[in-house]
Amino acid sequence: IHSVFLHHAITESGMDVGIVNAKEMYHIDDLEEDMLEVCENLVFNKIPEATDDMLERTAYERACIDARKNNRAPPRKPRGRIKNIPRLEFDWDKIPAKPATEPPRPTSDAAQNHTPNPYKNSSLTHEKIMEIRSRSTIPKDAPSGIDWNQDPNLYPPSYPHYVRGRDSLRKHITTLFQSKIAMYDGAMGTMIQNYGKKNKLGEEEYRGERFKGWSCNVKGNNDMLSITMPEVIKGIYKQYLEVGGSNLIGTNTFSSTTIAMADYEMEAYAYELNYAGARLAREACDEVTAKDPTNPRFVCGAIGPTNRTGSISPSVEDASARNVTFDELVETYFEQVVGLVDGGADVLIVETIFDTLNAKAALYAVGEFLEFSGLDIPVFVSGTLVDQSGRTLSGQTGEAFYASIRHAKPMCVGLNCALGAQQMVPFVERLANVVECFMHVYSNAGLPNAMGGYDDTPEDMARYNKVFFENGWLNMVGGCCGSTPPHIKALRELSSNYSPRKLPDVGRPKMWLSGLEDLVVEDVHNHLGLPFLNVGERCNIAGSMKFKKLMMAGDYGAAMDIAKKQVEDGAHVIDINVDDGMLDGVAAMQKFVKIAVTEPEVSKAPFMLDASNFKIVVAGLKWCQGKPIVNSISLKVGEELFKEHATLLKKHGAAAVVMAFDEQGQAATCDEKVRICQRSYKILVEEVKFPPEDIIFDPNVLTIGTGMEEHNNYGVDFIKATKIIKETCPFVKISGGISNLSFGFRGVTKIRESIHSVFLHHAITESGMDVGIVNAKEMYHIDDLEEDMLEVCENLVFNKIPEATDDMLERTAYERACIDARKNNRAPPRKPRGRIKNIPRLEFDWDKIPAKPATEPPRPTSDAAQNHTPNPYKNSSLTHEKIMEIRSRSTIPKDAPSGIDWNQDPNLYPPSYPHYVRGRDSLRKHITTLFQSKIAMYDGAMGTMIQNYGKKNKLGEEEYRGERFKGWSCNVKGNNDMLSITMPEVIKGIYKQYLEVGGSNLIGTNTFSSTTIAMADYEMEAYAYELNYAGARLAREACDEVTAKDPTNPRFVCGAIGPTNRTGSISPSVEDASARNVTFDELVETYFEQVVGLVDGGADVLIVETIFDTLNAKAALYAVGEFLEFSGLDIPVFVSGTLVDQSGRTLSGQTGEAFYASIRHAKPMCVGLNCALGAQQMVPFVERLANVVECFMHVYSNAGLPNAMGGYDDTPEDMARYNKVFFENGWLNMVGGCCGSTPPHIKALRELSSNYSPRKLPDVGRPKMWLSGLEDLVVEDVHNHLGLPFLNVGERCNIAGSMKFKKLMMAGDYGAAMDIAKKQVEDGAHVIDINVDDGMLDGVAAMQKFVKIAVTEPEVSKAPFMLDASNFKIVVAGLKWCQGKPIVNSISLKVGEELFKEHATLLKKHGAAAVVMAFDEQGQAATCDEKVRICQRSYKILVEEVKFPPEDIIFDPNVLTIGTGMEEHNNYGVDFIKATKIIKETCPFVKISGGISNLSFGFRGVTKIRESIHSVFLH
């Protein structure tokens, strides 16, 4: 305050001197913006609320001081003065108001069509009406007629005349009340008292002859005088008609209900009392009308309040006690209505309402009667405000009373009794401002005097009513207690000088709720300035554990405190939900509502009665005097029951939440939400005639940020649907359970309320959402949100970016850590930076190489592949010692075919495509042309065909063994591969079926399990070479025979290399994650033998298939690479992965993209997926793979998913149809089938695929480094958490850099070491550095164990690894257990050029990227020139001699320590940065790395200093 005052006083007025505490003074620029505003408002007296605002801010600052003292979280800052945001308008909001021609009509056909009441009550035969009449006590000799229709020609057929049965009373009263202020009668009780003053009127007269021996006193039961002294009552009626000039008179039936008559033991006479009271009035009116038919008179059947109340407890000790139920009231009122109508009543008037719940019961009963009878009988309603508070006895304001009963569409509403006209003035005015129908008043003749009498003369009463006439507030006037016919006459004479009240114009309808006070939803703004109804959520047993505990304990008092607090904190409506399986929901709802209505601080707000069990909400409705909301109904229960529910709510006058559920379930998408809501609207409005303004649609606020992609758009879908629903369903509201939205972030209120703030702001201001179940106290204004919080919330709510959920989880973890820090008196954690804008990668000339069309898939670096050298197929010339050693162990019998040369006569077929001759033509070129010309055909399942053969032929253990293995030592049935030896004709026959029936261009050999490892199950390891040879030879023969028939369609043999039955990446032990049942070297050895057998048997292509563990595939490809290196051949390699389920991952956890990144170094010619899934299930994964694969693509899926018997049900036509999506999208170059497929399946695929073009090879651009763990990572596409184009390699799993990690490794605590690795990934490491190279540790064993365990930890192995050691044996040990594509750190020329090349060649074979240190034989490079020289030399050797992919080279030019105090070290940072640029300019595609912690080594121990230095250096 001083800062603002002094700033302006000094700078604007020249103040010079002041007595101050200089130390405490603030510069004006030190003030927060909101503090500045409240201070300026106060100092300059800008707004009336300035002091209040400053007191609020002072309380906040004092609370902050207390929080700091007591180590608590700071309180929420006051928002200051909030401006209301206008409600979003729709076309139907702009409907102009029009003059009303009549009051709102009930929705019945009779009322809508102004159908005259026939007055033939004898035709009303509903069972409930008949049952009441059957109990009538009317004596047989007494008048009992119930038909009151008149001759249609009795009076002229135009107003002001009226004939019962001919004319619409609704129309007549409308004209009457718009022509003049009509006259009601005065007090019946006063007139009876006056009669008693002049005549004997004691117990005897009350009893009369008929009740002479009655068992109790009846004096005071005025209503019974209609039976015992009818002439007195009829005389009073006539005085009001003739002297007073009443147009309408009320019947002497105020207490004629079974409930009120219980005081006189006359319950059984209720029907007769009402009948008699109405009949006498009918006769009086008809007699007076006959004298002057231009002034017809009407009977108002008076329905009093009874002497019991539904809302007020008769017990001071038990607020839930009641002496009457709603159903009892309805029953008694229904009987009264039947009696009144049978007695000739024209109008029904529910009067002297001091408890609106009683009135609602009366109106419910009237509604039931009108429904059963089909009549249109006008209804008047008259409330009683008991004192100058302007409230009913049950606490409602006049406006709330009206809002509670307006659903019954009364024709006239007003006030009577309790007060004189003088006292009624402010309340009549307020009511006249809101009532949509006609208005009346019949006040007392003043307030009662000391004797209980009334002193206002007729002239006084007229004078006090004059204000009503002058202001045009009334359409009808009369008198209540103390008034007489002269009073009515005086009112008539005065009122005749004034015009009646004009009906208010009719605009768009609004939802008008009520508790003790009324609330128009469309006029509401909440405490945040939003046009939004806050429904307090804390009295919900499903949403508040505190409330649930209280309800379970029966502690309703404490539960009321929660309700009160909700209202205090800004709830406009209280949600009440006690629907729980462990609680009697009906009893709990009844008790809660009965207590709540007696608590003014609770019941001033309307209620939302909330339950999934409809009986529970109905139980609550029956104790609720106001107009509540019911939550919820829906089409989930079916259309008929939905209409029943809605109709019942309409009768009770409740608004309804309608859920977007139908018979099929809950709507999740925008389209589904809109469809169900539009359907519900049509049923409700057109069939049920439910008021559209009382419909609140809940299109289901569903949880976002769950980690499931399909949930990400739920917020957007709700907001979009909201707008469409409001545009297409006029007058409805939209609500939602807001806490559902952020359910995944429970426990951190700040996060949840921030998400809600963004969601609500946009849903309300942009789509028109109106209502929500919220915790008002916790709500944030959108302006309260920090900028970064706003961004993460908007990203999440609007599904703006794929990382939105991850960002919010990170922010949640931070907020939770802040809570913990405050609790434990620790410093707050570092705040997440949020989504940082990515800085573009610096581009070099080689980055700008334009992409060019690919002519063929990437080729291996061998000379044969690079030059398209044809395979000579002269395998006898392959004499490498390893190949010869395998052949030397061959088990092929000497008398069996064993040739291994498959070259053909160069002139066998013409020398151009599509012909092919082995030894003459390059198969690589041929396949390239074939796969670019059409979608080529692979074969189908060998196993399925063998099973099918076995169903028709004997194929048991004996047949599997054959003659050769007759005495074998173990069972071999199921070893399908051995059938190539024992039943070659069967296998060759299957091959030929695929070639001839299916039309396969390529077939796979029957060698899926023909490795020494897999054959160990059958003790046939020694036969591996023969099995592969035989399987390939039979395929070769079959292909050659079929090709010979049509040389334009040559057929090829794919040597099938299966996964074995052991895995390199998965532990067979649940106790030891590092256990394995096979090694990489064992896999390489078994695969090498298989390759030799396949090639010797005549295979054209090698296909590594059904890869469920990529490490096995890498071993197979390593073996293939070794064979091709030793043989010098170019044999195309295909690779086929298996994603085991809908997760889209291999059994060892890799995504399809990661699998490809892990094997692409082998330069496969075709890559794809097979097995495990049907084509339908493969679609998303094939699409993702097709987006990244640089070579040709294939699929050979199963024939659907397996059925219960393990079989496959897809027919050939099914399989073709499910594969069609692949052809339509151009994703494939080759297609076939796996499990369950047969030659007809392949034929169907061939016929369909022939209509489509094959996949186009992607354009070839600049190469990129593509790493993988369980997930893939393209280094050039990476930006780190700071927005830098930079790969973060986590340093904490480095034995040389982390003392903690070193201690764990020395102790053998690999579990804790994994936690460090996980934390690195969580904290932003893209790659995990693993260094266990220490003189005190067996580095090879430690590296193997660490990697074997790490690959089984998804949160670790999803990231690629950097295998780091100065001892090369250690990194090689790690490489052999790494299924992904890692980085090896490091190699260098320090070991000499030859060994450097050896190291690089081995890494290339394993597909690893390499860190190359700026070291050579002379030592470490320190200067810029030395760094550049060594890196350029290394690059030349690697790229030109080793053929190492340049994109997989990472140079480390040595980050050296600065700030040591030695001058020669001062330029080390500059030298590194300069050298980096030169190396990247002169060595295309390489990366530059460095050990950043070296830079600041001299400042260790002060993280802030070190990381600040690193920040500048790295930037």
mmCIF file of N, CA, C and O in Angstrom, residues 525-547:
data_model
loop_
_atom_site.group_PDB
_atom_site.id
_atom_site.type_symbol
_atom_site.label_atom_id
_atom_site.label_comp_id
_atom_site.label_asym_id
_atom_site.label_seq_id
_atom_site.Cartn_x
_atom_site.Cartn_y
_atom_site.Cartn_z
ATOM 1 N N HIS A 525 -24.107 -17.499 -12.836
ATOM 2 C CA HIS A 525 -22.661 -17.475 -13.051
ATOM 3 C C HIS A 525 -22.026 -17.996 -11.768
ATOM 4 O O HIS A 525 -22.464 -17.650 -10.675
ATOM 5 N N ASN A 526 -21.029 -18.829 -11.930
ATOM 6 C CA ASN A 526 -20.414 -19.361 -10.711
ATOM 7 C C ASN A 526 -19.348 -18.425 -10.173
ATOM 8 O O ASN A 526 -19.137 -17.329 -10.692
ATOM 9 N N HIS A 527 -18.673 -18.848 -9.128
ATOM 10 C CA HIS A 527 -17.707 -17.995 -8.436
ATOM 11 C C HIS A 527 -16.486 -17.671 -9.300
ATOM 12 O O HIS A 527 -15.694 -16.798 -8.946
ATOM 13 N N LEU A 528 -16.353 -18.363 -10.425
ATOM 14 C CA LEU A 528 -15.239 -18.073 -11.343
ATOM 15 C C LEU A 528 -15.687 -17.196 -12.509
ATOM 16 O O LEU A 528 -14.912 -16.961 -13.436
ATOM 17 N N GLY A 529 -16.954 -16.758 -12.461
ATOM 18 C CA GLY A 529 -17.455 -15.904 -13.535
ATOM 19 C C GLY A 529 -17.936 -16.680 -14.742
ATOM 20 O O GLY A 529 -18.280 -16.092 -15.764
ATOM 21 N N LEU A 530 -17.994 -17.999 -14.626
ATOM 22 C CA LEU A 530 -18.431 -18.831 -15.754
ATOM 23 C C LEU A 530 -19.948 -19.017 -15.704
ATOM 24 O O LEU A 530 -20.516 -19.180 -14.620
ATOM 25 N N PRO A 531 -20.609 -19.022 -16.858
ATOM 26 C CA PRO A 531 -22.052 -19.296 -16.892
ATOM 27 C C PRO A 531 -22.274 -20.787 -16.702
ATOM 28 O O PRO A 531 -22.533 -21.546 -17.648
ATOM 29 N N PHE A 532 -22.194 -21.241 -15.454
ATOM 30 C CA PHE A 532 -22.073 -22.672 -15.157
ATOM 31 C C PHE A 532 -22.660 -22.960 -13.782
ATOM 32 O O PHE A 532 -22.409 -22.238 -12.814
ATOM 33 N N LEU A 533 -23.453 -24.013 -13.721
ATOM 34 C CA LEU A 533 -24.078 -24.431 -12.471
ATOM 35 C C LEU A 533 -23.156 -25.412 -11.753
ATOM 36 O O LEU A 533 -22.919 -26.518 -12.235
ATOM 37 N N ASN A 534 -22.645 -24.994 -10.594
ATOM 38 C CA ASN A 534 -21.805 -25.888 -9.789
ATOM 39 C C ASN A 534 -22.693 -26.847 -9.002
ATOM 40 O O ASN A 534 -23.460 -26.410 -8.143
ATOM 41 N N VAL A 535 -22.584 -28.120 -9.296
ATOM 42 C CA VAL A 535 -23.280 -29.137 -8.498
ATOM 43 C C VAL A 535 -22.251 -29.730 -7.544
ATOM 44 O O VAL A 535 -21.278 -30.344 -7.981
ATOM 45 N N GLY A 536 -22.459 -29.513 -6.247
ATOM 46 C CA GLY A 536 -21.476 -29.959 -5.258
ATOM 47 C C GLY A 536 -21.387 -31.471 -5.192
ATOM 48 O O GLY A 536 -22.399 -32.146 -5.028
ATOM 49 N N GLU A 537 -20.179 -31.998 -5.284
ATOM 50 C CA GLU A 537 -19.973 -33.439 -5.448
ATOM 51 C C GLU A 537 -19.692 -34.189 -4.149
ATOM 52 O O GLU A 537 -19.586 -35.410 -4.154
ATOM 53 N N ARG A 538 -19.546 -33.492 -3.020
ATOM 54 C CA ARG A 538 -18.987 -34.156 -1.831
ATOM 55 C C ARG A 538 -19.995 -34.947 -1.012
ATOM 56 O O ARG A 538 -19.610 -35.617 -0.057
ATOM 57 N N CYS A 539 -21.286 -34.851 -1.338
ATOM 58 C CA CYS A 539 -22.275 -35.692 -0.660
ATOM 59 C C CYS A 539 -22.630 -36.879 -1.545
ATOM 60 O O CYS A 539 -23.783 -37.275 -1.674
ATOM 61 N N ASN A 540 -21.606 -37.425 -2.158
ATOM 62 C CA ASN A 540 -21.763 -38.545 -3.085
ATOM 63 C C ASN A 540 -20.978 -39.726 -2.536
ATOM 64 O O ASN A 540 -19.755 -39.663 -2.400
ATOM 65 N N ILE A 541 -21.678 -40.779 -2.209
ATOM 66 C CA ILE A 541 -21.050 -41.937 -1.558
ATOM 67 C C ILE A 541 -20.021 -42.606 -2.462
ATOM 68 O O ILE A 541 -19.106 -43.278 -1.996
ATOM 69 N N ALA A 542 -20.169 -42.393 -3.782
ATOM 70 C CA ALA A 542 -19.225 -42.999 -4.718
ATOM 71 C C ALA A 542 -18.011 -42.110 -4.959
ATOM 72 O O ALA A 542 -17.015 -42.555 -5.517
ATOM 73 N N GLY A 543 -18.097 -40.847 -4.525
ATOM 74 C CA GLY A 543 -17.014 -39.916 -4.848
ATOM 75 C C GLY A 543 -16.278 -39.358 -3.657
ATOM 76 O O GLY A 543 -15.240 -38.718 -3.814
ATOM 77 N N SER A 544 -16.807 -39.585 -2.448
ATOM 78 C CA SER A 544 -16.163 -39.054 -1.253
ATOM 79 C C SER A 544 -16.086 -40.142 -0.183
ATOM 80 O O SER A 544 -17.116 -40.587 0.335
ATOM 81 N N MET A 545 -14.880 -40.560 0.127
ATOM 82 C CA MET A 545 -14.699 -41.595 1.147
ATOM 83 C C MET A 545 -15.171 -41.102 2.512
ATOM 84 O O MET A 545 -15.756 -41.847 3.300
ATOM 85 N N LYS A 546 -14.935 -39.809 2.783
ATOM 86 C CA LYS A 546 -15.365 -39.237 4.063
ATOM 87 C C LYS A 546 -16.879 -39.338 4.203
ATOM 88 O O LYS A 546 -17.403 -39.781 5.233
ATOM 89 N N PHE A 547 -17.588 -38.944 3.161
ATOM 90 C CA PHE A 547 -19.044 -38.998 3.183
ATOM 91 C C PHE A 547 -19.522 -40.448 3.301
ATOM 92 O O PHE A 547 -20.453 -40.746 4.055
#
